[in-house]
Amino acid sequence: MAPAAPDDNYATTTLKNTVAPAGVNSPPDQRRWQNAGSADLDRNCLVRVLLVCDNPRVASQVSSALLGEPGVEIFAVGTPQRGVAVLDDGDAFDVVVADNDTAPSGGFYLSREIKARGQMGQDVPPVILLLAREQDIFLSNWSQADAYVLKPVDPFNFSEALHSVVAGAPLPALPGIGGDPTPSLLDVPGDDDAPAEQIGGSIGGTAP
């Protein structure tokens, strides 16, 4: 199956189109690329990026920022729902990068879905949202995204932010980058290793 035209526009100039993980019958919005000249990258890859984006220009900004870095693999899908499905299928990624303006449901939905799965015990990667408006920073934090990057994507700043998030390190103090995820109601406050304090009485008893 030939790739959809938007995919061709941003894949062929920067990253080499390779075999899609699900085989030749993969959906047209599901593609995988690796840095040109690294034939065995998907066997020895250091950082696997799940890119959720339906805008060729934004996807080109992301891929260009990572072009030339050894050991970076980008697997791109065209909808948030496809991104969630890929993670639910058990494909392992080091980070999810999502354009918040991706139709039909956007990056906030995607981040909340991923974080909800993590709180239920699923192993999920951190999330970086690409935002068009500073006003969306509050909602990015509400969605529990690990970081945000304002568009247009600055190649150096984006690369620094991505590698910091993957390493679990503090975000660099660079323009247009930040993140302060709002704690979930499912998170137990205080020390993560401390036992949860009993709120009510024992089974069959009366709460104090």
CSV table of C-alpha atoms in Angstrom, one decimal:
chain,number,residue,atom,x,y,z
A,1,MET,CA,0.0,0.0,0.0
A,2,ALA,CA,1.5,3.4,-1.0
A,3,PRO,CA,1.8,5.9,1.8
A,4,ALA,CA,-0.7,8.7,1.9
A,5,ALA,CA,0.5,12.0,0.3
A,6,PRO,CA,0.8,14.0,3.5
A,7,ASP,CA,3.1,11.3,4.9
A,8,ASP,CA,5.3,11.4,1.8
A,9,ASN,CA,5.6,15.2,2.1
A,10,TYR,CA,7.5,15.1,5.4
A,11,ALA,CA,9.1,11.6,5.4
A,12,THR,CA,11.1,11.4,2.2
A,13,THR,CA,13.2,14.5,2.6
A,14,THR,CA,14.5,13.7,6.1
A,15,LEU,CA,14.0,10.2,7.2
A,16,LYS,CA,14.1,7.0,5.2
A,17,ASN,CA,10.7,5.2,4.9
A,18,THR,CA,11.0,1.7,6.2
A,19,VAL,CA,8.7,-1.3,6.6
A,20,ALA,CA,5.8,-0.5,8.8
A,21,PRO,CA,5.7,-2.7,12.0
A,22,ALA,CA,2.3,-4.3,11.2
A,23,GLY,CA,3.4,-5.3,7.7
A,24,VAL,CA,2.3,-4.2,4.2
A,25,ASN,CA,-1.4,-3.9,5.3
A,26,SER,CA,-0.7,-1.2,7.9
A,27,PRO,CA,-3.2,1.6,8.0
A,28,PRO,CA,-2.2,4.6,5.8
A,29,ASP,CA,-1.8,6.9,8.9
A,30,GLN,CA,0.7,4.5,10.5
A,31,ARG,CA,4.3,4.8,9.3
A,32,ARG,CA,7.8,4.2,10.6
A,33,TRP,CA,11.0,6.0,9.7
A,34,GLN,CA,14.6,5.8,10.8
A,35,ASN,CA,17.6,8.0,10.3
A,36,ALA,CA,18.9,7.6,6.7
A,37,GLY,CA,22.0,5.5,6.5
A,38,SER,CA,21.3,3.5,9.7
A,39,ALA,CA,20.2,0.2,8.2
A,40,ASP,CA,20.0,-1.7,11.5
A,41,LEU,CA,18.6,1.2,13.7
A,42,ASP,CA,15.4,-0.6,14.6
A,43,ARG,CA,17.4,-3.4,16.1
A,44,ASN,CA,19.8,-1.2,18.1
A,45,CYS,CA,17.7,1.9,18.6
A,46,LEU,CA,18.4,4.0,21.7
A,47,VAL,CA,15.3,6.2,21.7
A,48,ARG,CA,12.0,5.2,20.1
A,49,VAL,CA,9.6,8.1,19.5
A,50,LEU,CA,5.9,7.7,18.9
A,51,LEU,CA,4.9,10.8,16.9
A,52,VAL,CA,1.1,11.6,16.8
A,53,CYS,CA,0.5,14.2,14.2
A,54,ASP,CA,-1.6,14.9,11.1
A,55,ASN,CA,0.2,18.1,10.0
A,56,PRO,CA,3.1,17.5,7.6
A,57,ARG,CA,4.8,20.8,8.4
A,58,VAL,CA,4.8,20.1,12.2
A,59,ALA,CA,5.9,16.5,11.6
A,60,SER,CA,8.8,17.8,9.4
A,61,GLN,CA,9.9,20.1,12.2
A,62,VAL,CA,10.0,17.2,14.6
A,63,SER,CA,11.9,14.8,12.3
A,64,SER,CA,14.3,17.6,11.2
A,65,ALA,CA,15.1,18.3,14.9
A,66,LEU,CA,16.1,14.7,15.4
A,67,LEU,CA,17.8,14.1,12.0
A,68,GLY,CA,21.4,13.0,12.3
A,69,GLU,CA,21.1,11.9,15.9
A,70,PRO,CA,22.3,8.3,16.2
A,71,GLY,CA,19.9,5.8,17.7
A,72,VAL,CA,16.6,7.8,17.3
A,73,GLU,CA,13.6,6.0,15.6
A,74,ILE,CA,10.3,7.8,14.8
A,75,PHE,CA,7.1,5.8,14.4
A,76,ALA,CA,4.3,8.2,13.2
A,77,VAL,CA,0.6,7.8,13.4
A,78,GLY,CA,-2.1,10.2,12.3
A,79,THR,CA,-4.7,10.2,15.1
A,80,PRO,CA,-4.6,10.2,18.9
A,81,GLN,CA,-6.8,7.1,18.8
A,82,ARG,CA,-4.2,5.3,16.7
A,83,GLY,CA,-1.5,6.3,19.2
A,84,VAL,CA,-3.4,4.9,22.1
A,85,ALA,CA,-4.1,1.7,20.1
A,86,VAL,CA,-0.4,1.3,19.4
A,87,LEU,CA,0.5,1.6,23.0
A,88,ASP,CA,-2.3,-0.8,24.0
A,89,ASP,CA,-0.9,-3.3,21.6
A,90,GLY,CA,2.3,-3.4,23.7
A,91,ASP,CA,4.7,-1.6,21.4
A,92,ALA,CA,7.4,-0.1,23.6
A,93,PHE,CA,8.3,3.6,23.2
A,94,ASP,CA,10.6,5.9,25.2
A,95,VAL,CA,8.5,9.0,24.6
A,96,VAL,CA,5.2,10.1,22.9
A,97,VAL,CA,5.4,13.4,21.0
A,98,ALA,CA,1.9,14.7,20.1
A,99,ASP,CA,0.8,17.8,18.2
A,100,ASN,CA,-2.1,19.1,20.3
A,101,ASP,CA,-4.0,20.1,17.2
A,102,THR,CA,-4.2,16.6,15.8
A,103,ALA,CA,-7.8,15.6,14.8
A,104,PRO,CA,-10.2,14.4,15.9
A,105,SER,CA,-9.6,14.6,19.7
A,106,GLY,CA,-6.3,16.4,20.2
A,107,GLY,CA,-3.2,16.0,22.4
A,108,PHE,CA,-4.9,16.7,25.8
A,109,TYR,CA,-7.2,13.7,25.3
A,110,LEU,CA,-4.2,11.6,24.3
A,111,SER,CA,-2.2,12.6,27.3
A,112,ARG,CA,-5.0,11.9,29.7
A,113,GLU,CA,-5.7,8.5,28.2
A,114,ILE,CA,-2.0,7.5,28.4
A,115,LYS,CA,-1.7,8.8,32.0
A,116,ALA,CA,-4.9,7.0,33.1
A,117,ARG,CA,-3.4,3.7,31.8
A,118,GLY,CA,-0.2,4.4,33.7
A,119,GLN,CA,-2.2,4.9,36.9
A,120,MET,CA,-3.9,1.6,36.3
A,121,GLY,CA,-0.6,-0.2,36.1
A,122,GLN,CA,0.2,-0.2,32.4
A,123,ASP,CA,3.8,0.6,31.5
A,124,VAL,CA,3.5,3.9,29.5
A,125,PRO,CA,6.0,6.4,28.1
A,126,PRO,CA,6.2,10.1,29.0
A,127,VAL,CA,4.3,12.6,26.9
A,128,ILE,CA,5.5,15.8,25.2
A,129,LEU,CA,2.7,18.0,23.7
A,130,LEU,CA,3.4,20.5,20.9
A,131,LEU,CA,1.2,23.6,21.6
A,132,ALA,CA,0.3,26.4,19.3
A,133,ARG,CA,-0.8,28.9,22.0
A,134,GLU,CA,0.6,29.9,25.4
A,135,GLN,CA,-2.9,29.8,26.7
A,136,ASP,CA,-2.9,26.0,26.3
A,137,ILE,CA,-0.1,25.5,28.8
A,138,PHE,CA,-2.6,25.3,31.7
A,139,LEU,CA,-4.5,22.5,29.9
A,140,SER,CA,-1.2,20.7,29.0
A,141,ASN,CA,-0.4,20.6,32.7
A,142,TRP,CA,-4.0,19.5,33.5
A,143,SER,CA,-3.6,16.6,31.0
A,144,GLN,CA,-0.5,15.6,33.0
A,145,ALA,CA,1.8,15.8,29.9
A,146,ASP,CA,5.4,15.6,31.1
A,147,ALA,CA,6.4,18.6,29.0
A,148,TYR,CA,5.2,21.0,26.4
A,149,VAL,CA,7.0,22.7,23.5
A,150,LEU,CA,5.5,25.7,21.8
A,151,LYS,CA,5.2,25.7,18.0
A,152,PRO,CA,6.9,26.3,15.7
A,153,VAL,CA,9.3,23.7,17.0
A,154,ASP,CA,12.9,25.0,17.5
A,155,PRO,CA,15.2,22.0,16.6
A,156,PHE,CA,17.8,22.6,19.3
A,157,ASN,CA,15.3,23.3,22.1
A,158,PHE,CA,13.0,20.4,21.1
A,159,SER,CA,15.9,17.9,21.1
A,160,GLU,CA,17.1,19.1,24.5
A,161,ALA,CA,13.6,18.8,25.9
A,162,LEU,CA,13.0,15.3,24.4
A,163,HIS,CA,16.3,13.9,25.8
A,164,SER,CA,15.7,15.4,29.2
A,165,VAL,CA,12.2,13.8,29.4
A,166,VAL,CA,13.4,10.4,28.2
A,167,ALA,CA,16.2,10.5,30.8
A,168,GLY,CA,13.8,11.7,33.6
A,169,ALA,CA,16.0,14.8,34.1
A,170,PRO,CA,14.7,18.4,34.8
A,171,LEU,CA,13.6,20.3,31.7
A,172,PRO,CA,16.2,22.8,30.4
A,173,ALA,CA,15.5,26.5,30.9
A,174,LEU,CA,14.9,27.3,27.3
A,175,PRO,CA,12.3,29.5,25.6
A,176,GLY,CA,9.0,27.8,24.8
A,177,ILE,CA,9.6,24.7,26.9
A,178,GLY,CA,8.1,23.7,30.2
A,179,GLY,CA,5.9,21.4,32.1
A,180,ASP,CA,4.2,21.1,35.5
A,181,PRO,CA,1.8,18.1,35.4
A,182,THR,CA,-1.2,18.4,37.7
A,183,PRO,CA,-1.3,15.5,40.1
A,184,SER,CA,-4.1,13.0,39.5
A,185,LEU,CA,-6.9,12.3,42.0
A,186,LEU,CA,-5.7,8.7,41.8
A,187,ASP,CA,-2.2,9.7,43.1
A,188,VAL,CA,-1.6,9.1,46.8
A,189,PRO,CA,-0.2,12.3,48.3
A,190,GLY,CA,3.1,12.2,50.1
A,191,ASP,CA,5.9,9.7,49.9
A,192,ASP,CA,5.2,7.2,47.0
A,193,ASP,CA,6.8,4.4,49.1
A,194,ALA,CA,4.8,5.1,52.2
A,195,PRO,CA,1.8,2.9,53.0
A,196,ALA,CA,-1.6,4.6,52.4
A,197,GLU,CA,-3.1,5.8,55.6
A,198,GLN,CA,-6.4,4.1,56.6
A,199,ILE,CA,-9.3,6.5,56.2
A,200,GLY,CA,-12.2,4.5,57.5
A,201,GLY,CA,-12.7,1.7,60.1
A,202,SER,CA,-12.0,-2.0,59.8
A,203,ILE,CA,-14.2,-4.2,57.7
A,204,GLY,CA,-17.5,-4.5,59.4
A,205,GLY,CA,-16.6,-1.8,61.9
A,206,THR,CA,-17.5,1.9,62.3
A,207,ALA,CA,-15.2,4.5,60.9
A,208,PRO,CA,-13.8,6.8,63.6
